[in-house]
Amino acid sequence: MQARWREIVGDTLARRTEPVRIIKGRNGDGGALELRVDGPVASLIQHQAPQITARLDMLLGKGVVTRLRIVQGPVKAQAAPSSQVRRRKPPLDAAQEKQLNDSLADQPDGELKQALLKLGRGVLQSQR
């Protein structure tokens, strides 16, 4: 289940949660999935419990997990899937950099100008 956790709950929750174990129910009743969660995400997990257990039914079989047991604590960092690894874009060529600097030449030097330069570079790089 660890390997498919991201598929079950999505990228955002997978980074903030970790399945620990399945606690079997008594007398053949459905079990509980113990989840370690990172702080305030516990309320979101409680809210989405029916959807999560429905997805677990598809993966593990109907009724294997009927409830979630939430334990707050540190979650092991999970690597992002390779399809979502962001690659650094190459810097602007000299002509684009000059055009960007010229467009902001009348702005006073400081944090605002640096932020505008960074934003401009990002916009121009995304247009490639």
PDB file of C-alpha atoms in Angstrom:
ATOM      1  CA  MET A   1       0.000   0.000   0.000  1.00  0.00           C
ATOM      2  CA  GLN A   2       2.951   2.321   0.651  1.00  0.00           C
ATOM      3  CA  ALA A   3       3.868   2.189  -3.037  1.00  0.00           C
ATOM      4  CA  ARG A   4       0.367   3.220  -4.146  1.00  0.00           C
ATOM      5  CA  TRP A   5      -0.410   5.704  -1.368  1.00  0.00           C
ATOM      6  CA  ARG A   6       0.121   8.728  -3.633  1.00  0.00           C
ATOM      7  CA  GLU A   7      -2.331   7.208  -6.112  1.00  0.00           C
ATOM      8  CA  ILE A   8      -4.918   6.649  -3.362  1.00  0.00           C
ATOM      9  CA  VAL A   9      -4.872  10.078  -1.688  1.00  0.00           C
ATOM     10  CA  GLY A  10      -3.210  12.368  -4.239  1.00  0.00           C
ATOM     11  CA  ASP A  11       0.098  14.233  -4.197  1.00  0.00           C
ATOM     12  CA  THR A  12      -0.782  16.854  -1.599  1.00  0.00           C
ATOM     13  CA  LEU A  13      -2.025  14.453   1.056  1.00  0.00           C
ATOM     14  CA  ALA A  14       0.673  11.872   0.268  1.00  0.00           C
ATOM     15  CA  ARG A  15       3.339  14.411   1.258  1.00  0.00           C
ATOM     16  CA  ARG A  16       1.634  15.058   4.603  1.00  0.00           C
ATOM     17  CA  THR A  17       0.444  11.547   5.514  1.00  0.00           C
ATOM     18  CA  GLU A  18       1.886   8.080   5.871  1.00  0.00           C
ATOM     19  CA  PRO A  19       0.065   4.749   6.174  1.00  0.00           C
ATOM     20  CA  VAL A  20       1.510   2.863   9.164  1.00  0.00           C
ATOM     21  CA  ARG A  21      -0.428  -0.403   9.460  1.00  0.00           C
ATOM     22  CA  ILE A  22      -3.792  -2.055   9.152  1.00  0.00           C
ATOM     23  CA  ILE A  23      -5.327  -3.061  12.482  1.00  0.00           C
ATOM     24  CA  LYS A  24      -7.595  -6.075  11.989  1.00  0.00           C
ATOM     25  CA  GLY A  25     -11.124  -5.812  13.313  1.00  0.00           C
ATOM     26  CA  ARG A  26     -12.585  -8.132  15.904  1.00  0.00           C
ATOM     27  CA  ASN A  27     -14.913 -10.966  14.921  1.00  0.00           C
ATOM     28  CA  GLY A  28     -14.182 -10.518  11.229  1.00  0.00           C
ATOM     29  CA  ASP A  29     -15.239  -6.875  11.145  1.00  0.00           C
ATOM     30  CA  GLY A  30     -13.393  -4.471   8.877  1.00  0.00           C
ATOM     31  CA  GLY A  31     -10.085  -3.132  10.092  1.00  0.00           C
ATOM     32  CA  ALA A  32      -8.683   0.322  10.655  1.00  0.00           C
ATOM     33  CA  LEU A  33      -5.885   1.895   8.671  1.00  0.00           C
ATOM     34  CA  GLU A  34      -3.549   3.714  11.031  1.00  0.00           C
ATOM     35  CA  LEU A  35      -2.311   6.924   9.420  1.00  0.00           C
ATOM     36  CA  ARG A  36       0.450   9.176  10.678  1.00  0.00           C
ATOM     37  CA  VAL A  37      -0.383  12.729   9.687  1.00  0.00           C
ATOM     38  CA  ASP A  38       1.480  15.991   9.782  1.00  0.00           C
ATOM     39  CA  GLY A  39      -0.320  18.439  12.087  1.00  0.00           C
ATOM     40  CA  PRO A  40      -3.359  20.288  10.782  1.00  0.00           C
ATOM     41  CA  VAL A  41      -3.955  17.924   7.894  1.00  0.00           C
ATOM     42  CA  ALA A  42      -5.752  15.583  10.348  1.00  0.00           C
ATOM     43  CA  SER A  43      -9.029  17.477   9.947  1.00  0.00           C
ATOM     44  CA  LEU A  44      -8.772  17.229   6.162  1.00  0.00           C
ATOM     45  CA  ILE A  45      -8.201  13.465   6.432  1.00  0.00           C
ATOM     46  CA  GLN A  46     -11.258  13.137   8.686  1.00  0.00           C
ATOM     47  CA  HIS A  47     -13.305  15.044   6.140  1.00  0.00           C
ATOM     48  CA  GLN A  48     -12.092  12.855   3.251  1.00  0.00           C
ATOM     49  CA  ALA A  49     -12.231   9.530   5.154  1.00  0.00           C
ATOM     50  CA  PRO A  50     -15.213   8.158   3.161  1.00  0.00           C
ATOM     51  CA  GLN A  51     -13.447   8.805  -0.160  1.00  0.00           C
ATOM     52  CA  ILE A  52     -10.173   7.317   1.112  1.00  0.00           C
ATOM     53  CA  THR A  53     -11.847   4.165   2.431  1.00  0.00           C
ATOM     54  CA  ALA A  54     -13.729   3.786  -0.879  1.00  0.00           C
ATOM     55  CA  ARG A  55     -10.412   3.915  -2.766  1.00  0.00           C
ATOM     56  CA  LEU A  56      -8.926   1.410  -0.317  1.00  0.00           C
ATOM     57  CA  ASP A  57     -11.894  -0.883  -1.017  1.00  0.00           C
ATOM     58  CA  MET A  58     -10.925  -0.886  -4.700  1.00  0.00           C
ATOM     59  CA  LEU A  59      -7.288  -1.634  -3.892  1.00  0.00           C
ATOM     60  CA  LEU A  60      -7.543  -4.072  -0.967  1.00  0.00           C
ATOM     61  CA  GLY A  61     -11.041  -5.453  -1.322  1.00  0.00           C
ATOM     62  CA  LYS A  62     -14.395  -4.363   0.037  1.00  0.00           C
ATOM     63  CA  GLY A  63     -14.518  -4.100   3.824  1.00  0.00           C
ATOM     64  CA  VAL A  64     -10.827  -4.747   4.558  1.00  0.00           C
ATOM     65  CA  VAL A  65     -10.507  -1.172   5.851  1.00  0.00           C
ATOM     66  CA  THR A  66     -13.683   0.386   7.217  1.00  0.00           C
ATOM     67  CA  ARG A  67     -12.235   3.307   9.158  1.00  0.00           C
ATOM     68  CA  LEU A  68      -9.132   5.419   9.583  1.00  0.00           C
ATOM     69  CA  ARG A  69      -7.169   5.808  12.806  1.00  0.00           C
ATOM     70  CA  ILE A  70      -5.339   9.124  12.717  1.00  0.00           C
ATOM     71  CA  VAL A  71      -2.132   9.618  14.702  1.00  0.00           C
ATOM     72  CA  GLN A  72      -0.384  12.963  14.560  1.00  0.00           C
ATOM     73  CA  GLY A  73       3.377  12.874  14.222  1.00  0.00           C
ATOM     74  CA  PRO A  74       6.293  13.456  11.864  1.00  0.00           C
ATOM     75  CA  VAL A  75       5.887  11.995   8.393  1.00  0.00           C
ATOM     76  CA  LYS A  76       8.798  10.607   6.376  1.00  0.00           C
ATOM     77  CA  ALA A  77       9.566  12.811   3.395  1.00  0.00           C
ATOM     78  CA  GLN A  78       8.392  11.189   0.183  1.00  0.00           C
ATOM     79  CA  ALA A  79      10.025  11.901  -3.133  1.00  0.00           C
ATOM     80  CA  ALA A  80       7.904  13.518  -5.786  1.00  0.00           C
ATOM     81  CA  PRO A  81       7.038  11.265  -8.718  1.00  0.00           C
ATOM     82  CA  SER A  82       9.520  11.578 -11.563  1.00  0.00           C
ATOM     83  CA  SER A  83       6.866  13.101 -13.807  1.00  0.00           C
ATOM     84  CA  GLN A  84       6.563  16.054 -11.429  1.00  0.00           C
ATOM     85  CA  VAL A  85      10.227  16.797 -10.844  1.00  0.00           C
ATOM     86  CA  ARG A  86      10.732  20.368 -11.927  1.00  0.00           C
ATOM     87  CA  ARG A  87      13.673  20.929 -14.148  1.00  0.00           C
ATOM     88  CA  ARG A  88      15.479  24.212 -14.059  1.00  0.00           C
ATOM     89  CA  LYS A  89      14.982  26.196 -17.230  1.00  0.00           C
ATOM     90  CA  PRO A  90      18.019  27.663 -18.953  1.00  0.00           C
ATOM     91  CA  PRO A  91      18.705  31.363 -18.390  1.00  0.00           C
ATOM     92  CA  LEU A  92      17.506  33.991 -20.818  1.00  0.00           C
ATOM     93  CA  ASP A  93      19.724  34.776 -23.752  1.00  0.00           C
ATOM     94  CA  ALA A  94      21.582  38.103 -23.728  1.00  0.00           C
ATOM     95  CA  ALA A  95      19.046  39.898 -25.956  1.00  0.00           C
ATOM     96  CA  GLN A  96      16.084  38.945 -23.757  1.00  0.00           C
ATOM     97  CA  GLU A  97      17.972  39.854 -20.579  1.00  0.00           C
ATOM     98  CA  LYS A  98      18.874  43.271 -22.042  1.00  0.00           C
ATOM     99  CA  GLN A  99      15.272  43.893 -23.141  1.00  0.00           C
ATOM    100  CA  LEU A 100      14.005  43.009 -19.660  1.00  0.00           C
ATOM    101  CA  ASN A 101      16.589  45.244 -17.940  1.00  0.00           C
ATOM    102  CA  ASP A 102      15.811  48.108 -20.339  1.00  0.00           C
ATOM    103  CA  SER A 103      12.087  47.840 -19.607  1.00  0.00           C
ATOM    104  CA  LEU A 104      12.815  48.291 -15.872  1.00  0.00           C
ATOM    105  CA  ALA A 105      15.577  50.879 -16.223  1.00  0.00           C
ATOM    106  CA  ASP A 106      13.451  53.713 -14.819  1.00  0.00           C
ATOM    107  CA  GLN A 107      12.635  51.739 -11.645  1.00  0.00           C
ATOM    108  CA  PRO A 108      14.729  52.575  -8.569  1.00  0.00           C
ATOM    109  CA  ASP A 109      17.165  49.863  -7.453  1.00  0.00           C
ATOM    110  CA  GLY A 110      15.903  47.757  -4.593  1.00  0.00           C
ATOM    111  CA  GLU A 111      13.864  44.715  -3.644  1.00  0.00           C
ATOM    112  CA  LEU A 112      10.904  45.654  -5.847  1.00  0.00           C
ATOM    113  CA  LYS A 113      13.072  45.926  -8.947  1.00  0.00           C
ATOM    114  CA  GLN A 114      14.723  42.590  -8.172  1.00  0.00           C
ATOM    115  CA  ALA A 115      11.318  40.959  -7.724  1.00  0.00           C
ATOM    116  CA  LEU A 116      10.122  42.401 -11.050  1.00  0.00           C
ATOM    117  CA  LEU A 117      13.264  41.126 -12.789  1.00  0.00           C
ATOM    118  CA  LYS A 118      12.722  37.663 -11.342  1.00  0.00           C
ATOM    119  CA  LEU A 119       9.072  37.684 -12.390  1.00  0.00           C
ATOM    120  CA  GLY A 120       9.964  38.873 -15.883  1.00  0.00           C
ATOM    121  CA  ARG A 121      12.566  36.125 -16.272  1.00  0.00           C
ATOM    122  CA  GLY A 122      10.050  33.527 -15.179  1.00  0.00           C
ATOM    123  CA  VAL A 123       7.445  34.752 -17.641  1.00  0.00           C
ATOM    124  CA  LEU A 124       9.907  34.866 -20.535  1.00  0.00           C
ATOM    125  CA  GLN A 125      11.260  31.394 -19.703  1.00  0.00           C
ATOM    126  CA  SER A 126       7.748  29.928 -19.624  1.00  0.00           C
ATOM    127  CA  GLN A 127       7.069  31.267 -23.109  1.00  0.00           C
ATOM    128  CA  ARG A 128       9.804  29.126 -24.626  1.00  0.00           C
TER     129      ARG A 128
END
